[in-house]
PDB file of C-alpha atoms in Angstrom:
ATOM      1  CA  MET A   1     -72.164 -44.554 -58.666  1.00 38.00           C
ATOM      2  CA  ASP A   2     -68.776 -43.648 -57.278  1.00 40.00           C
ATOM      3  CA  ALA A   3     -67.314 -46.638 -55.443  1.00 40.00           C
ATOM      4  CA  SER A   4     -64.493 -44.723 -53.866  1.00 41.00           C
ATOM      5  CA  PRO A   5     -63.628 -45.707 -50.321  1.00 39.00           C
ATOM      6  CA  HIS A   6     -65.124 -42.403 -49.204  1.00 37.00           C
ATOM      7  CA  GLN A   7     -68.664 -43.389 -50.089  1.00 43.00           C
ATOM      8  CA  SER A   8     -70.489 -45.550 -47.599  1.00 43.00           C
ATOM      9  CA  PRO A   9     -73.870 -47.212 -47.497  1.00 46.00           C
ATOM     10  CA  ARG A  10     -76.625 -45.234 -45.829  1.00 53.00           C
ATOM     11  CA  ARG A  11     -75.458 -43.156 -42.946  1.00 56.00           C
ATOM     12  CA  ALA A  12     -75.020 -45.029 -39.711  1.00 65.00           C
ATOM     13  CA  SER A  13     -76.382 -43.396 -36.587  1.00 78.00           C
ATOM     14  CA  GLN A  14     -73.871 -41.112 -34.935  1.00 83.00           C
ATOM     15  CA  ASP A  15     -72.906 -43.545 -32.167  1.00 87.00           C
ATOM     16  CA  SER A  16     -72.598 -46.610 -34.428  1.00 95.00           C
ATOM     17  CA  ALA A  17     -69.221 -48.288 -34.890  1.00 96.00           C
ATOM     18  CA  LEU A  18     -69.807 -47.691 -38.615  1.00 94.00           C
ATOM     19  CA  ALA A  19     -70.134 -43.896 -38.247  1.00 93.00           C
ATOM     20  CA  VAL A  20     -66.607 -43.011 -39.298  1.00 94.00           C
ATOM     21  CA  PRO A  21     -65.299 -40.228 -41.545  1.00 94.00           C
ATOM     22  CA  ASP A  22     -63.574 -42.735 -43.841  1.00 95.00           C
ATOM     23  CA  PRO A  23     -65.637 -45.901 -44.527  1.00 93.00           C
ATOM     24  CA  SER A  24     -62.503 -47.698 -45.738  1.00 95.00           C
ATOM     25  CA  THR A  25     -61.480 -47.915 -42.077  1.00 97.00           C
ATOM     26  CA  VAL A  26     -64.402 -50.264 -41.315  1.00 97.00           C
ATOM     27  CA  PHE A  27     -65.173 -51.841 -44.717  1.00 97.00           C
ATOM     28  CA  ASP A  28     -63.183 -53.658 -47.358  1.00 97.00           C
ATOM     29  CA  PHE A  29     -64.388 -52.583 -50.831  1.00 96.00           C
ATOM     30  CA  VAL A  30     -64.181 -55.631 -53.130  1.00 97.00           C
ATOM     31  CA  PRO A  31     -65.026 -55.657 -56.861  1.00 96.00           C
ATOM     32  CA  TYR A  32     -67.311 -58.475 -57.960  1.00 95.00           C
ATOM     33  CA  PRO A  33     -67.844 -60.091 -61.382  1.00 95.00           C
ATOM     34  CA  GLY A  34     -70.622 -58.532 -63.438  1.00 95.00           C
ATOM     35  CA  ALA A  35     -71.045 -55.581 -61.097  1.00 95.00           C
ATOM     36  CA  PRO A  36     -72.705 -52.469 -62.464  1.00 94.00           C
ATOM     37  CA  ALA A  37     -70.218 -49.670 -63.050  1.00 94.00           C
ATOM     38  CA  GLY A  38     -68.875 -48.412 -59.743  1.00 91.00           C
ATOM     39  CA  ASP A  39     -70.500 -51.077 -57.576  1.00 95.00           C
ATOM     40  CA  VAL A  40     -68.535 -53.194 -55.086  1.00 96.00           C
ATOM     41  CA  ASP A  41     -69.156 -55.655 -52.292  1.00 96.00           C
ATOM     42  CA  LEU A  42     -68.604 -54.375 -48.769  1.00 96.00           C
ATOM     43  CA  TYR A  43     -67.145 -56.640 -46.110  1.00 97.00           C
ATOM     44  CA  LEU A  44     -66.559 -55.598 -42.533  1.00 98.00           C
ATOM     45  CA  LYS A  45     -62.892 -55.374 -41.681  1.00 98.00           C
ATOM     46  CA  HIS A  46     -61.633 -57.917 -39.177  1.00 98.00           C
ATOM     47  CA  ASP A  47     -61.478 -55.611 -36.142  1.00 98.00           C
ATOM     48  CA  THR A  48     -64.883 -54.074 -36.877  1.00 98.00           C
ATOM     49  CA  PHE A  49     -66.430 -57.517 -37.226  1.00 98.00           C
ATOM     50  CA  VAL A  50     -64.840 -59.044 -34.145  1.00 98.00           C
ATOM     51  CA  LYS A  51     -65.062 -56.052 -31.788  1.00 97.00           C
ATOM     52  CA  SER A  52     -68.338 -54.431 -32.880  1.00 98.00           C
ATOM     53  CA  PHE A  53     -70.466 -56.679 -35.105  1.00 98.00           C
ATOM     54  CA  ALA A  54     -69.815 -59.776 -32.995  1.00 98.00           C
ATOM     55  CA  SER A  55     -69.670 -58.009 -29.642  1.00 96.00           C
ATOM     56  CA  GLY A  56     -71.243 -60.207 -27.007  1.00 94.00           C
ATOM     57  CA  LEU A  57     -69.673 -63.342 -28.437  1.00 97.00           C
ATOM     58  CA  SER A  58     -66.461 -64.899 -27.253  1.00 97.00           C
ATOM     59  CA  ARG A  59     -63.384 -63.888 -29.235  1.00 97.00           C
ATOM     60  CA  SER A  60     -63.143 -67.492 -30.461  1.00 98.00           C
ATOM     61  CA  ALA A  61     -66.742 -67.510 -31.741  1.00 98.00           C
ATOM     62  CA  ALA A  62     -66.302 -64.115 -33.408  1.00 98.00           C
ATOM     63  CA  GLU A  63     -63.117 -65.293 -35.128  1.00 98.00           C
ATOM     64  CA  LYS A  64     -64.923 -68.386 -36.434  1.00 98.00           C
ATOM     65  CA  LEU A  65     -67.776 -66.296 -37.825  1.00 98.00           C
ATOM     66  CA  PHE A  66     -65.592 -63.624 -39.453  1.00 98.00           C
ATOM     67  CA  PRO A  67     -64.756 -65.554 -42.664  1.00 97.00           C
ATOM     68  CA  SER A  68     -68.412 -66.509 -43.161  1.00 97.00           C
ATOM     69  CA  GLN A  69     -69.751 -62.970 -43.427  1.00 96.00           C
ATOM     70  CA  ARG A  70     -71.859 -62.177 -46.464  1.00 95.00           C
ATOM     71  CA  PRO A  71     -71.219 -58.904 -48.270  1.00 94.00           C
ATOM     72  CA  LEU A  72     -73.537 -55.977 -48.794  1.00 92.00           C
ATOM     73  CA  THR A  73     -73.277 -54.408 -52.217  1.00 93.00           C
ATOM     74  CA  LEU A  74     -72.618 -50.693 -52.130  1.00 91.00           C
ATOM     75  CA  SER A  75     -75.611 -50.141 -54.416  1.00 90.00           C
ATOM     76  CA  ALA A  76     -77.934 -52.061 -52.068  1.00 88.00           C
ATOM     77  CA  GLY A  77     -76.776 -50.015 -49.105  1.00 78.00           C
ATOM     78  CA  ASN A  78     -77.479 -46.798 -50.994  1.00 80.00           C
ATOM     79  CA  GLY A  79     -80.600 -47.866 -52.878  1.00 80.00           C
ATOM     80  CA  ILE A  80     -84.119 -46.649 -52.301  1.00 86.00           C
ATOM     81  CA  SER A  81     -86.462 -49.331 -51.046  1.00 85.00           C
ATOM     82  CA  GLY A  82     -90.093 -49.784 -51.913  1.00 89.00           C
ATOM     83  CA  PRO A  83     -93.056 -49.371 -49.590  1.00 92.00           C
ATOM     84  CA  PRO A  84     -92.152 -50.495 -46.070  1.00 91.00           C
ATOM     85  CA  ALA A  85     -93.757 -53.736 -44.932  1.00 91.00           C
ATOM     86  CA  TRP A  86     -94.090 -52.346 -41.414  1.00 90.00           C
ATOM     87  CA  ALA A  87     -96.653 -49.842 -42.686  1.00 91.00           C
ATOM     88  CA  SER A  88     -99.175 -52.588 -43.392  1.00 92.00           C
ATOM     89  CA  ILE A  89     -98.339 -55.613 -41.214  1.00 93.00           C
ATOM     90  CA  LYS A  90     -98.018 -56.217 -37.506  1.00 95.00           C
ATOM     91  CA  SER A  91     -94.429 -56.554 -36.342  1.00 96.00           C
ATOM     92  CA  TRP A  92     -92.264 -57.593 -33.415  1.00 97.00           C
ATOM     93  CA  TYR A  93     -88.803 -56.278 -32.698  1.00 97.00           C
ATOM     94  CA  VAL A  94     -85.981 -57.592 -30.542  1.00 97.00           C
ATOM     95  CA  LEU A  95     -83.828 -54.630 -29.571  1.00 98.00           C
ATOM     96  CA  GLY A  96     -80.254 -55.433 -28.593  1.00 97.00           C
ATOM     97  CA  THR A  97     -79.385 -52.855 -25.957  1.00 97.00           C
ATOM     98  CA  LYS A  98     -75.646 -53.464 -26.452  1.00 97.00           C
ATOM     99  CA  ASP A  99     -75.641 -53.349 -30.273  1.00 97.00           C
ATOM    100  CA  LEU A 100     -72.684 -51.333 -31.570  1.00 97.00           C
ATOM    101  CA  ILE A 101     -73.727 -51.531 -35.240  1.00 97.00           C
ATOM    102  CA  ILE A 102     -77.417 -50.568 -35.237  1.00 96.00           C
ATOM    103  CA  THR A 103     -77.492 -48.646 -32.006  1.00 95.00           C
ATOM    104  CA  PRO A 104     -80.308 -49.005 -29.483  1.00 96.00           C
ATOM    105  CA  THR A 105     -81.429 -45.440 -30.231  1.00 94.00           C
ATOM    106  CA  ALA A 106     -81.703 -46.178 -33.955  1.00 94.00           C
ATOM    107  CA  GLN A 107     -83.396 -49.509 -33.308  1.00 96.00           C
ATOM    108  CA  ASN A 108     -85.903 -47.917 -30.964  1.00 96.00           C
ATOM    109  CA  PHE A 109     -86.739 -45.279 -33.577  1.00 94.00           C
ATOM    110  CA  MET A 110     -87.323 -47.913 -36.273  1.00 94.00           C
ATOM    111  CA  ALA A 111     -89.316 -50.264 -34.043  1.00 96.00           C
ATOM    112  CA  THR A 112     -91.470 -47.473 -32.638  1.00 96.00           C
ATOM    113  CA  ARG A 113     -92.136 -46.071 -36.121  1.00 95.00           C
ATOM    114  CA  ALA A 114     -93.262 -49.550 -37.176  1.00 96.00           C
ATOM    115  CA  HIS A 115     -95.561 -49.824 -34.131  1.00 96.00           C
ATOM    116  CA  SER A 116     -93.702 -53.027 -33.265  1.00 97.00           C
ATOM    117  CA  THR A 117     -94.043 -54.964 -30.064  1.00 97.00           C
ATOM    118  CA  ILE A 118     -90.550 -54.343 -28.672  1.00 98.00           C
ATOM    119  CA  THR A 119     -88.564 -56.775 -26.538  1.00 98.00           C
ATOM    120  CA  ARG A 120     -85.271 -55.443 -25.183  1.00 98.00           C
ATOM    121  CA  ILE A 121     -82.417 -57.827 -24.485  1.00 97.00           C
ATOM    122  CA  PRO A 122     -78.890 -57.081 -23.230  1.00 97.00           C
ATOM    123  CA  ALA A 123     -77.208 -58.292 -26.409  1.00 97.00           C
ATOM    124  CA  GLY A 124     -75.144 -57.006 -29.298  1.00 97.00           C
ATOM    125  CA  HIS A 125     -75.840 -57.244 -33.028  1.00 97.00           C
ATOM    126  CA  LEU A 126     -75.686 -61.041 -33.018  1.00 98.00           C
ATOM    127  CA  GLY A 127     -78.155 -61.595 -30.200  1.00 96.00           C
ATOM    128  CA  LEU A 128     -79.676 -64.558 -32.017  1.00 95.00           C
ATOM    129  CA  ILE A 129     -76.354 -66.331 -31.510  1.00 97.00           C
ATOM    130  CA  SER A 130     -75.350 -64.973 -28.097  1.00 96.00           C
ATOM    131  CA  ASP A 131     -78.793 -65.105 -26.455  1.00 94.00           C
ATOM    132  CA  PRO A 132     -81.221 -67.121 -28.610  1.00 97.00           C
ATOM    133  CA  GLY A 133     -83.778 -67.891 -25.885  1.00 97.00           C
ATOM    134  CA  PRO A 134     -85.571 -64.524 -25.724  1.00 97.00           C
ATOM    135  CA  ILE A 135     -85.478 -64.159 -29.491  1.00 97.00           C
ATOM    136  CA  THR A 136     -86.968 -67.607 -29.967  1.00 98.00           C
ATOM    137  CA  LYS A 137     -89.805 -66.634 -27.594  1.00 98.00           C
ATOM    138  CA  VAL A 138     -90.530 -63.491 -29.624  1.00 98.00           C
ATOM    139  CA  ILE A 139     -90.588 -65.495 -32.864  1.00 97.00           C
ATOM    140  CA  GLU A 140     -92.943 -68.057 -31.313  1.00 98.00           C
ATOM    141  CA  THR A 141     -95.189 -65.276 -30.019  1.00 97.00           C
ATOM    142  CA  ALA A 142     -95.319 -63.643 -33.443  1.00 97.00           C
ATOM    143  CA  ALA A 143     -96.007 -66.979 -35.135  1.00 97.00           C
ATOM    144  CA  ARG A 144     -98.910 -67.722 -32.772  1.00 97.00           C
ATOM    145  CA  ALA A 145    -100.336 -64.220 -33.207  1.00 95.00           C
ATOM    146  CA  THR A 146    -100.294 -64.418 -36.995  1.00 93.00           C
ATOM    147  CA  SER A 147    -101.398 -68.017 -37.594  1.00 90.00           C
TER     148      SER A 147
END
C-alpha cells in the first residue's frame, strides 16, 4: 500500500471537510512501530479537528480534546469490511445535521440503507459531547427494545 500523502482513507462525501484534493492538508501521516509496509497512522490536523471535527463545541473544549484523538490507520480506512451488522440486526441512528465530517446526506444514506430508526439533532460530529441528552434517550430506547 502506498502511504504517500496523496492517498486517503475511503472517499469522503463531496461536501465533507475531509473531501480535499490533497489529504495531507487535513491529516498528519505518522509512521508507527511494527506497521505493515506502507501503513501509517492518520491524525486530523489541528485546524481540521478544531473547526470541523469538533464543530459545535466551544473552542476551549475542542482544544482540550485535540491532543486526545486516536488515530485511524491508513490500512483500516482503506480496508474491506466483512458482512455489515446492519443487514441482520435492528439499528438506531442519531444523525447530526451540522456534522462537517460525515455529512448529513451521507449519514442519511447509511442510516436509511440500514433501515435504522433515525433521530436528527442539530449537532456536529461530536454530538455525544455537545448534546448528550437526545443521544442518551436513543441509547435507552434501543436498550429497552433489545432487552
